[in-house]
Tab-separated table of C-alpha atoms in Angstrom:
chain	number	residue	atom	x	y	z
A	154	UNK	CA	18.537	20.483	60.332
A	155	UNK	CA	19.014	21.799	63.850
A	156	UNK	CA	22.042	23.972	64.640
A	157	UNK	CA	22.551	24.806	68.303
A	158	UNK	CA	23.797	28.336	67.725
A	159	UNK	CA	22.373	31.776	66.967
A	160	UNK	CA	20.874	30.634	63.664
A	161	UNK	CA	17.193	29.756	63.321
A	162	UNK	CA	15.861	26.272	62.524
A	163	UNK	CA	12.297	26.885	61.340
A	164	UNK	CA	11.449	24.682	58.322
A	165	UNK	CA	10.589	27.941	56.561
A	166	UNK	CA	7.808	28.708	59.056
A	167	UNK	CA	7.442	31.907	61.090
A	168	UNK	CA	5.789	29.730	63.743
A	169	UNK	CA	9.206	28.493	64.944
A	170	UNK	CA	11.006	31.834	64.826
A	171	UNK	CA	12.857	32.263	68.109
A	172	UNK	CA	12.587	28.613	69.159
A	173	UNK	CA	15.716	26.949	70.490
A	174	UNK	CA	16.823	23.428	69.597
A	175	UNK	CA	18.309	21.182	72.327
A	176	UNK	CA	21.502	20.423	70.380
A	177	UNK	CA	23.009	20.160	66.905
A	178	UNK	CA	21.532	17.593	64.563
A	179	UNK	CA	23.742	14.486	64.463
A	180	UNK	CA	24.968	15.186	60.935
A	181	UNK	CA	25.714	18.823	61.850
A	182	UNK	CA	27.937	17.519	64.674
A	183	UNK	CA	29.722	15.245	62.204
A	184	UNK	CA	30.251	18.166	59.829
A	185	UNK	CA	31.655	20.361	62.596
A	186	UNK	CA	33.940	17.517	63.772
A	187	UNK	CA	35.264	17.227	60.210
A	188	UNK	CA	36.147	20.933	60.206
A	189	UNK	CA	33.117	22.356	58.429
A	190	UNK	CA	31.980	25.881	59.236
A	191	UNK	CA	28.190	26.220	59.185
A	192	UNK	CA	27.572	29.669	57.730
A	193	UNK	CA	23.805	29.660	57.393
A	194	UNK	CA	20.495	27.930	56.816
A	195	UNK	CA	19.010	28.283	53.354
A	196	UNK	CA	15.350	29.214	53.235
A	197	UNK	CA	12.835	26.624	52.085
A	198	UNK	CA	9.198	26.325	51.181
A	199	UNK	CA	7.288	25.974	54.450
A	200	UNK	CA	7.463	22.465	55.986
A	201	UNK	CA	8.640	21.133	52.598
A	202	UNK	CA	11.734	21.121	50.316
A	203	UNK	CA	14.531	22.906	48.393
A	204	UNK	CA	17.639	22.862	50.591
A	205	UNK	CA	21.195	23.370	49.336
A	206	UNK	CA	24.507	21.589	50.091
A	207	UNK	CA	23.045	19.263	52.756
A	208	UNK	CA	19.355	18.457	52.583
A	209	UNK	CA	16.757	16.058	53.878
A	210	UNK	CA	14.439	14.167	51.551
A	211	UNK	CA	11.268	12.233	52.054
A	212	UNK	CA	10.323	12.053	48.378
A	213	UNK	CA	12.210	14.170	45.781
A	214	UNK	CA	13.388	17.016	48.099
A	215	UNK	CA	17.060	16.354	47.296
A	216	UNK	CA	16.827	14.840	43.829
A	217	UNK	CA	14.255	17.358	42.540
A	218	UNK	CA	16.135	20.553	43.511
A	219	UNK	CA	19.397	19.053	42.241
A	220	UNK	CA	17.839	18.691	38.808
A	221	UNK	CA	16.327	22.176	38.800
A	222	UNK	CA	19.628	23.769	39.837
A	223	UNK	CA	21.885	21.665	37.614
A	224	UNK	CA	23.955	20.110	40.414
A	225	UNK	CA	24.587	16.590	41.700
A	226	UNK	CA	22.222	15.313	44.388
A	227	UNK	CA	22.472	12.077	46.378
A	228	UNK	CA	19.678	10.732	48.568
A	229	UNK	CA	21.264	7.829	50.488
A	230	UNK	CA	19.406	4.669	51.422
A	231	UNK	CA	17.341	5.250	54.558
A	232	UNK	CA	19.585	4.459	57.532
A	233	UNK	CA	22.852	5.511	55.911
A	234	UNK	CA	22.649	8.959	57.548
A	235	UNK	CA	21.112	10.007	60.843
A	236	UNK	CA	17.851	11.967	61.093
A	237	UNK	CA	18.350	12.998	64.748
A	238	UNK	CA	17.759	16.742	65.057
A	239	UNK	CA	16.233	16.975	61.579
A	240	UNK	CA	12.681	18.285	61.218
A	241	UNK	CA	10.917	15.107	60.084
A	242	UNK	CA	8.259	14.014	57.622
A	243	UNK	CA	8.422	10.205	57.506
A	244	UNK	CA	10.540	7.918	59.655
A	245	UNK	CA	10.139	5.292	56.918
A	246	UNK	CA	11.420	7.462	54.058
A	247	UNK	CA	13.428	10.437	55.385
A	248	UNK	CA	17.131	10.472	54.576
A	249	UNK	CA	19.730	13.241	54.792
A	250	UNK	CA	21.604	13.666	51.532
A	251	UNK	CA	24.115	15.914	49.823
A	252	UNK	CA	24.453	18.341	46.935
A	253	UNK	CA	27.665	19.092	45.066
A	254	UNK	CA	29.008	20.759	41.965
A	255	UNK	CA	30.406	17.383	40.887
A	256	UNK	CA	29.880	13.742	41.796
A	257	UNK	CA	33.210	13.816	43.647
A	258	UNK	CA	32.153	16.830	45.749
A	259	UNK	CA	28.863	15.163	46.692
A	260	UNK	CA	30.516	11.837	47.529
A	261	UNK	CA	33.098	13.484	49.790
A	262	UNK	CA	30.216	15.165	51.603
A	263	UNK	CA	28.493	11.814	52.009
A	264	UNK	CA	31.681	10.380	53.535
A	265	UNK	CA	31.390	12.934	56.337
A	266	UNK	CA	27.702	12.655	57.199
A	267	UNK	CA	27.176	8.879	56.822
A	268	UNK	CA	27.423	6.866	59.986
A	269	UNK	CA	25.754	5.209	62.950
A	270	UNK	CA	23.834	7.284	65.479
A	271	UNK	CA	22.728	5.706	68.754
A	272	UNK	CA	19.663	7.977	68.797
A	273	UNK	CA	18.462	6.887	65.343
A	274	UNK	CA	17.846	3.111	65.395
A	275	UNK	CA	17.430	2.995	61.619
A	276	UNK	CA	21.156	3.667	61.254
A	277	UNK	CA	21.914	0.522	63.277
A	278	UNK	CA	20.639	-1.670	60.439
A	279	UNK	CA	22.717	-0.078	57.673
A	280	UNK	CA	25.656	-2.320	56.656
A	281	UNK	CA	27.563	0.392	54.775
A	282	UNK	CA	28.935	2.544	57.601
A	283	UNK	CA	32.447	1.166	57.179
A	284	UNK	CA	32.563	2.216	53.533
A	285	UNK	CA	34.491	5.308	52.479
A	286	UNK	CA	32.505	6.198	49.387
A	287	UNK	CA	35.142	8.484	47.899
A	288	UNK	CA	37.511	5.510	47.543
A	289	UNK	CA	35.132	4.119	44.915
A	290	UNK	CA	35.199	7.152	42.618
A	291	UNK	CA	36.358	6.034	39.186
A	292	UNK	CA	36.994	7.234	35.653
A	293	UNK	CA	35.032	6.316	32.538
A	294	UNK	CA	37.046	3.099	32.261
A	295	UNK	CA	34.772	1.676	34.986
A	296	UNK	CA	31.912	1.746	32.453
A	297	UNK	CA	33.469	-0.990	30.323
A	298	UNK	CA	31.220	-4.032	30.609
A	299	UNK	CA	28.614	-2.259	32.760
A	300	UNK	CA	24.912	-2.859	32.109
A	301	UNK	CA	22.282	-0.208	32.713
A	302	UNK	CA	18.531	-0.633	32.542
A	303	UNK	CA	16.372	2.102	31.028
A	304	UNK	CA	12.826	1.878	32.496
A	305	UNK	CA	10.380	2.485	29.689
A	306	UNK	CA	6.680	2.420	30.509
A	307	UNK	CA	5.522	5.687	32.135
A	308	UNK	CA	9.194	6.700	32.398
A	309	UNK	CA	11.277	7.030	29.219
A	310	UNK	CA	8.161	6.990	27.049
A	311	UNK	CA	6.903	10.094	28.919
A	312	UNK	CA	10.093	12.141	28.468
A	313	UNK	CA	9.698	15.223	26.280
A	314	UNK	CA	11.490	15.013	22.889
A	315	UNK	CA	13.897	17.857	23.650
A	316	UNK	CA	14.950	16.178	26.901
A	317	UNK	CA	15.407	12.873	25.083
A	318	UNK	CA	17.731	14.582	22.604
A	319	UNK	CA	20.025	15.673	25.448
A	320	UNK	CA	19.850	12.319	27.252
A	321	UNK	CA	20.572	10.323	24.095
A	322	UNK	CA	23.835	12.224	23.568
A	323	UNK	CA	24.930	11.173	27.049
A	324	UNK	CA	23.757	7.592	26.478
A	325	UNK	CA	25.890	7.402	23.328
A	326	UNK	CA	28.942	8.518	25.299
A	327	UNK	CA	28.223	5.900	27.974
A	328	UNK	CA	27.921	3.192	25.324
A	329	UNK	CA	31.086	4.404	23.617
A	330	UNK	CA	32.896	3.829	26.924
A	331	UNK	CA	31.887	0.163	26.781
A	332	UNK	CA	28.573	0.009	28.658
A	333	UNK	CA	25.256	-1.405	27.493
A	334	UNK	CA	21.948	0.415	27.991
A	335	UNK	CA	18.986	-1.957	27.739
A	336	UNK	CA	15.264	-1.370	27.955
A	337	UNK	CA	13.599	-2.532	31.158
A	338	UNK	CA	10.349	-1.860	33.004
A	339	UNK	CA	8.834	-1.473	36.449
A	340	UNK	CA	6.085	-4.116	36.762
A	341	UNK	CA	4.445	-1.759	39.279
A	342	UNK	CA	4.318	1.152	36.815
A	343	UNK	CA	0.557	1.075	36.285
A	344	UNK	CA	-0.088	0.894	40.019
A	345	UNK	CA	2.494	3.422	41.250
A	346	UNK	CA	3.090	5.873	38.393
A	347	UNK	CA	0.594	8.281	36.830
A	348	UNK	CA	-0.071	7.712	33.095
A	349	UNK	CA	1.922	10.826	32.161
A	350	UNK	CA	4.822	9.869	34.440
A	351	UNK	CA	4.180	12.658	36.952
A	352	UNK	CA	5.012	12.595	40.653
A	353	UNK	CA	1.916	11.976	42.793
A	354	UNK	CA	2.243	10.871	46.406
A	355	UNK	CA	-1.543	10.693	46.843
A	356	UNK	CA	-1.979	8.154	44.043
A	357	UNK	CA	-4.286	5.222	44.844
A	358	UNK	CA	-6.894	4.595	47.490
A	359	UNK	CA	-6.016	5.050	51.163
A	360	UNK	CA	-4.733	1.482	51.629
A	361	UNK	CA	-2.364	1.930	48.655
A	362	UNK	CA	-1.283	5.559	48.986
A	363	UNK	CA	2.142	6.843	49.946
A	364	UNK	CA	0.472	9.854	51.559
A	365	UNK	CA	-1.376	7.617	54.030
A	366	UNK	CA	2.032	6.673	55.433
A	367	UNK	CA	3.542	10.134	55.130
A	368	UNK	CA	0.756	12.059	56.878
A	369	UNK	CA	0.723	9.641	59.826
A	370	UNK	CA	4.501	9.608	60.207
A	371	UNK	CA	4.646	13.390	59.813
A	372	UNK	CA	2.089	14.022	62.551
A	373	UNK	CA	4.016	11.859	65.011
A	374	UNK	CA	7.461	13.015	63.915
A	375	UNK	CA	6.748	16.746	63.924
A	376	UNK	CA	5.060	16.553	67.336
A	377	UNK	CA	8.062	14.660	68.720
A	378	UNK	CA	10.478	17.236	67.281
A	379	UNK	CA	8.471	20.201	68.602
A	380	UNK	CA	8.324	18.678	72.079
A	381	UNK	CA	12.107	19.069	72.367
A	382	UNK	CA	12.146	22.792	71.571
A	383	UNK	CA	12.334	25.557	74.140
A	384	UNK	CA	11.384	29.248	73.943
A	385	UNK	CA	8.304	28.522	71.825
A	386	UNK	CA	4.626	27.902	72.462
A	387	UNK	CA	4.345	25.816	69.286
A	388	UNK	CA	4.308	22.212	70.508
A	389	UNK	CA	2.054	20.357	68.042
A	390	UNK	CA	0.862	20.225	64.447
A	391	UNK	CA	-2.413	21.734	65.708
A	392	UNK	CA	-0.439	24.703	67.061
A	393	UNK	CA	1.154	25.176	63.641
A	394	UNK	CA	-2.271	25.128	61.963
A	395	UNK	CA	-3.632	27.717	64.410
A	396	UNK	CA	-0.572	29.934	63.942
A	397	UNK	CA	-0.987	29.775	60.175
A	398	UNK	CA	-4.670	30.708	60.373
A	399	UNK	CA	-3.834	33.731	62.533
A	400	UNK	CA	-0.993	34.768	60.230
A	401	UNK	CA	-2.435	33.867	56.862
A	402	UNK	CA	-0.663	36.721	55.070
A	403	UNK	CA	2.733	35.107	55.594
A	404	UNK	CA	1.779	31.457	56.116
A	405	UNK	CA	-0.770	30.880	53.333
A	406	UNK	CA	-3.347	28.986	55.377
A	407	UNK	CA	-6.239	29.648	52.998
A	408	UNK	CA	-6.372	28.659	49.317
A	409	UNK	CA	-5.158	31.536	47.191
A	410	UNK	CA	-3.382	33.462	49.971
A	411	UNK	CA	0.076	32.730	48.595
A	412	UNK	CA	0.713	31.553	44.998
A	413	UNK	CA	3.208	28.914	46.161
A	414	UNK	CA	0.470	27.277	48.262
A	415	UNK	CA	-2.523	27.390	45.936
A	416	UNK	CA	-4.504	24.921	48.060
A	417	UNK	CA	-3.547	26.489	51.392
A	418	UNK	CA	-2.506	24.230	54.267
A	419	UNK	CA	-4.621	21.277	53.167
A	420	UNK	CA	-1.789	18.810	53.815
A	421	UNK	CA	-1.439	20.035	57.408
A	422	UNK	CA	-5.172	19.519	57.918
A	423	UNK	CA	-4.698	15.945	56.645
A	424	UNK	CA	-1.948	15.430	59.233
A	425	UNK	CA	-4.273	16.619	62.006
A	426	UNK	CA	-7.100	14.376	60.840
A	427	UNK	CA	-4.768	11.363	60.890
A	428	UNK	CA	-3.873	11.974	64.567
A	429	UNK	CA	-0.827	9.830	63.877
A	430	UNK	CA	-2.838	6.617	64.158
A	431	UNK	CA	-0.935	3.624	62.793
A	432	UNK	CA	-4.095	1.671	62.120
A	433	UNK	CA	-4.852	-1.124	59.661
A	434	UNK	CA	-5.097	1.342	56.771
A	435	UNK	CA	-1.638	2.718	57.565
A	436	UNK	CA	-0.043	-0.726	57.728
A	437	UNK	CA	-1.750	-1.890	54.529
A	438	UNK	CA	-0.543	1.223	52.708
A	439	UNK	CA	3.016	0.774	53.981
A	440	UNK	CA	3.061	-2.883	52.976
A	441	UNK	CA	1.616	-2.048	49.567
A	442	UNK	CA	4.051	0.706	48.630
A	443	UNK	CA	7.064	-1.263	49.888
A	444	UNK	CA	6.103	-4.414	47.958
A	445	UNK	CA	5.202	-2.542	44.792
A	446	UNK	CA	8.222	-0.224	44.794
A	447	UNK	CA	10.828	-2.746	45.976
A	448	UNK	CA	9.799	-6.221	44.784
A	449	UNK	CA	7.706	-5.106	41.801
A	450	UNK	CA	9.629	-1.881	41.255
A	451	UNK	CA	13.361	-1.292	41.644
A	452	UNK	CA	14.376	-4.926	42.250
A	453	UNK	CA	12.209	-6.234	39.408
A	454	UNK	CA	13.551	-3.663	36.946
A	455	UNK	CA	17.138	-4.519	37.924
A	456	UNK	CA	16.451	-8.203	37.143
A	457	UNK	CA	14.238	-7.620	34.105
A	458	UNK	CA	14.746	-10.201	31.345
A	459	UNK	CA	13.988	-9.132	27.792
A	460	UNK	CA	15.113	-9.995	24.282
A	461	UNK	CA	18.124	-7.649	24.571
A	462	UNK	CA	19.227	-8.947	27.977
A	463	UNK	CA	21.099	-12.087	28.994
A	464	UNK	CA	19.064	-12.276	32.186
A	465	UNK	CA	21.779	-11.041	34.544
A	466	UNK	CA	21.192	-8.156	36.913
A	467	UNK	CA	21.697	-4.576	35.745
A	468	UNK	CA	24.317	-2.507	37.574
A	469	UNK	CA	21.930	0.441	37.873
A	470	UNK	CA	18.848	2.040	36.371
A	471	UNK	CA	18.939	5.227	34.302
A	472	UNK	CA	16.048	7.656	34.216
A	473	UNK	CA	15.599	11.012	32.537
A	474	UNK	CA	13.413	11.781	35.505
A	475	UNK	CA	12.204	15.385	35.243
A	476	UNK	CA	8.664	14.380	36.308
A	477	UNK	CA	9.868	12.397	39.318
A	478	UNK	CA	8.506	8.883	38.714
A	479	UNK	CA	11.774	7.077	39.382
A	480	UNK	CA	12.578	9.280	42.375
A	481	UNK	CA	9.194	8.444	43.863
A	482	UNK	CA	9.633	4.695	43.514
A	483	UNK	CA	13.072	4.891	45.150
A	484	UNK	CA	11.647	7.024	47.982
A	485	UNK	CA	8.787	4.625	48.711
A	486	UNK	CA	11.220	1.706	48.568
A	487	UNK	CA	13.570	3.528	50.952
A	488	UNK	CA	16.634	3.116	48.746
A	489	UNK	CA	19.375	5.216	47.203
A	490	UNK	CA	18.801	7.567	44.296
A	491	UNK	CA	21.058	10.232	42.832
A	492	UNK	CA	20.910	12.832	40.092
A	493	UNK	CA	23.529	14.267	37.783
A	494	UNK	CA	23.188	16.983	35.162
A	495	UNK	CA	23.105	15.508	31.656
A	496	UNK	CA	23.455	18.781	29.798
A	497	UNK	CA	21.257	21.226	27.952
A	498	UNK	CA	19.911	21.607	24.447
A	499	UNK	CA	22.799	23.833	23.405
A	500	UNK	CA	25.289	21.153	24.523
């Protein structure tokens, strides 16, 4: 996220060291207006994930790190927060979210950054900008009468036994507070989720793959972002690729150069090959992932009717989502997901 000050906004890449952004990102302006002091940028894996406190997610870059670090993470529905001034991946899936020590901390952060931005048209379609989310924080009494769906196929049935032990203790506490937890399923599970429940954004042929959409959006979005920078010769994805090849010791352009990037910059090469063309393949892939993950995914699981259900809609879905299947469906659908720490094996 761009900060128009002496700090560097580089997406973890040496290629942008010394570049100057035109202004603060929209959400950075909102934070400053609310009295926040921006004390630094956290480092991240190059052109990818793992931010802290405020972060941007395409697919799992908020929810995943929150789980690894044992904090709360909220990825809002696309359009709830502005992406202006944020180094992009996908205009269809990117959303700026928050991390916090507690749900309350994260929600108060969301109150500050959520809102309409004239420069980000996606925020114009979000109906929730008048909501103050912190006013809806509640105690366990709010669980009485609530109904939660537990997606099963390629989700709960892929959770390791030791993780299930921890989750089941939390589920018992939720049920003791008066809620029901009922088995449900994603009808799209076989199409969208790997058999072992693992995250895989390249799953399916080109006309069905999330990565078809992501690589095209990323090529266009990154080029647009770079075009606004000054004091840098890096103005395109191709420039980034060339910089990485010349500086392979730090940038990991070749397979095996850097352990964190075992396959080198293969994804960047895919971006270049796409040339940002929104062709028939792109539109078919976008239509496919949206239909599967919304209509046959999240929405279908929320309305799932089984022997244990009375047919009414669930209030939310619960996932013990270490492998990322549920996060990925929410990302492709463009809707809210959040993560809280359930506990550990020692309690």
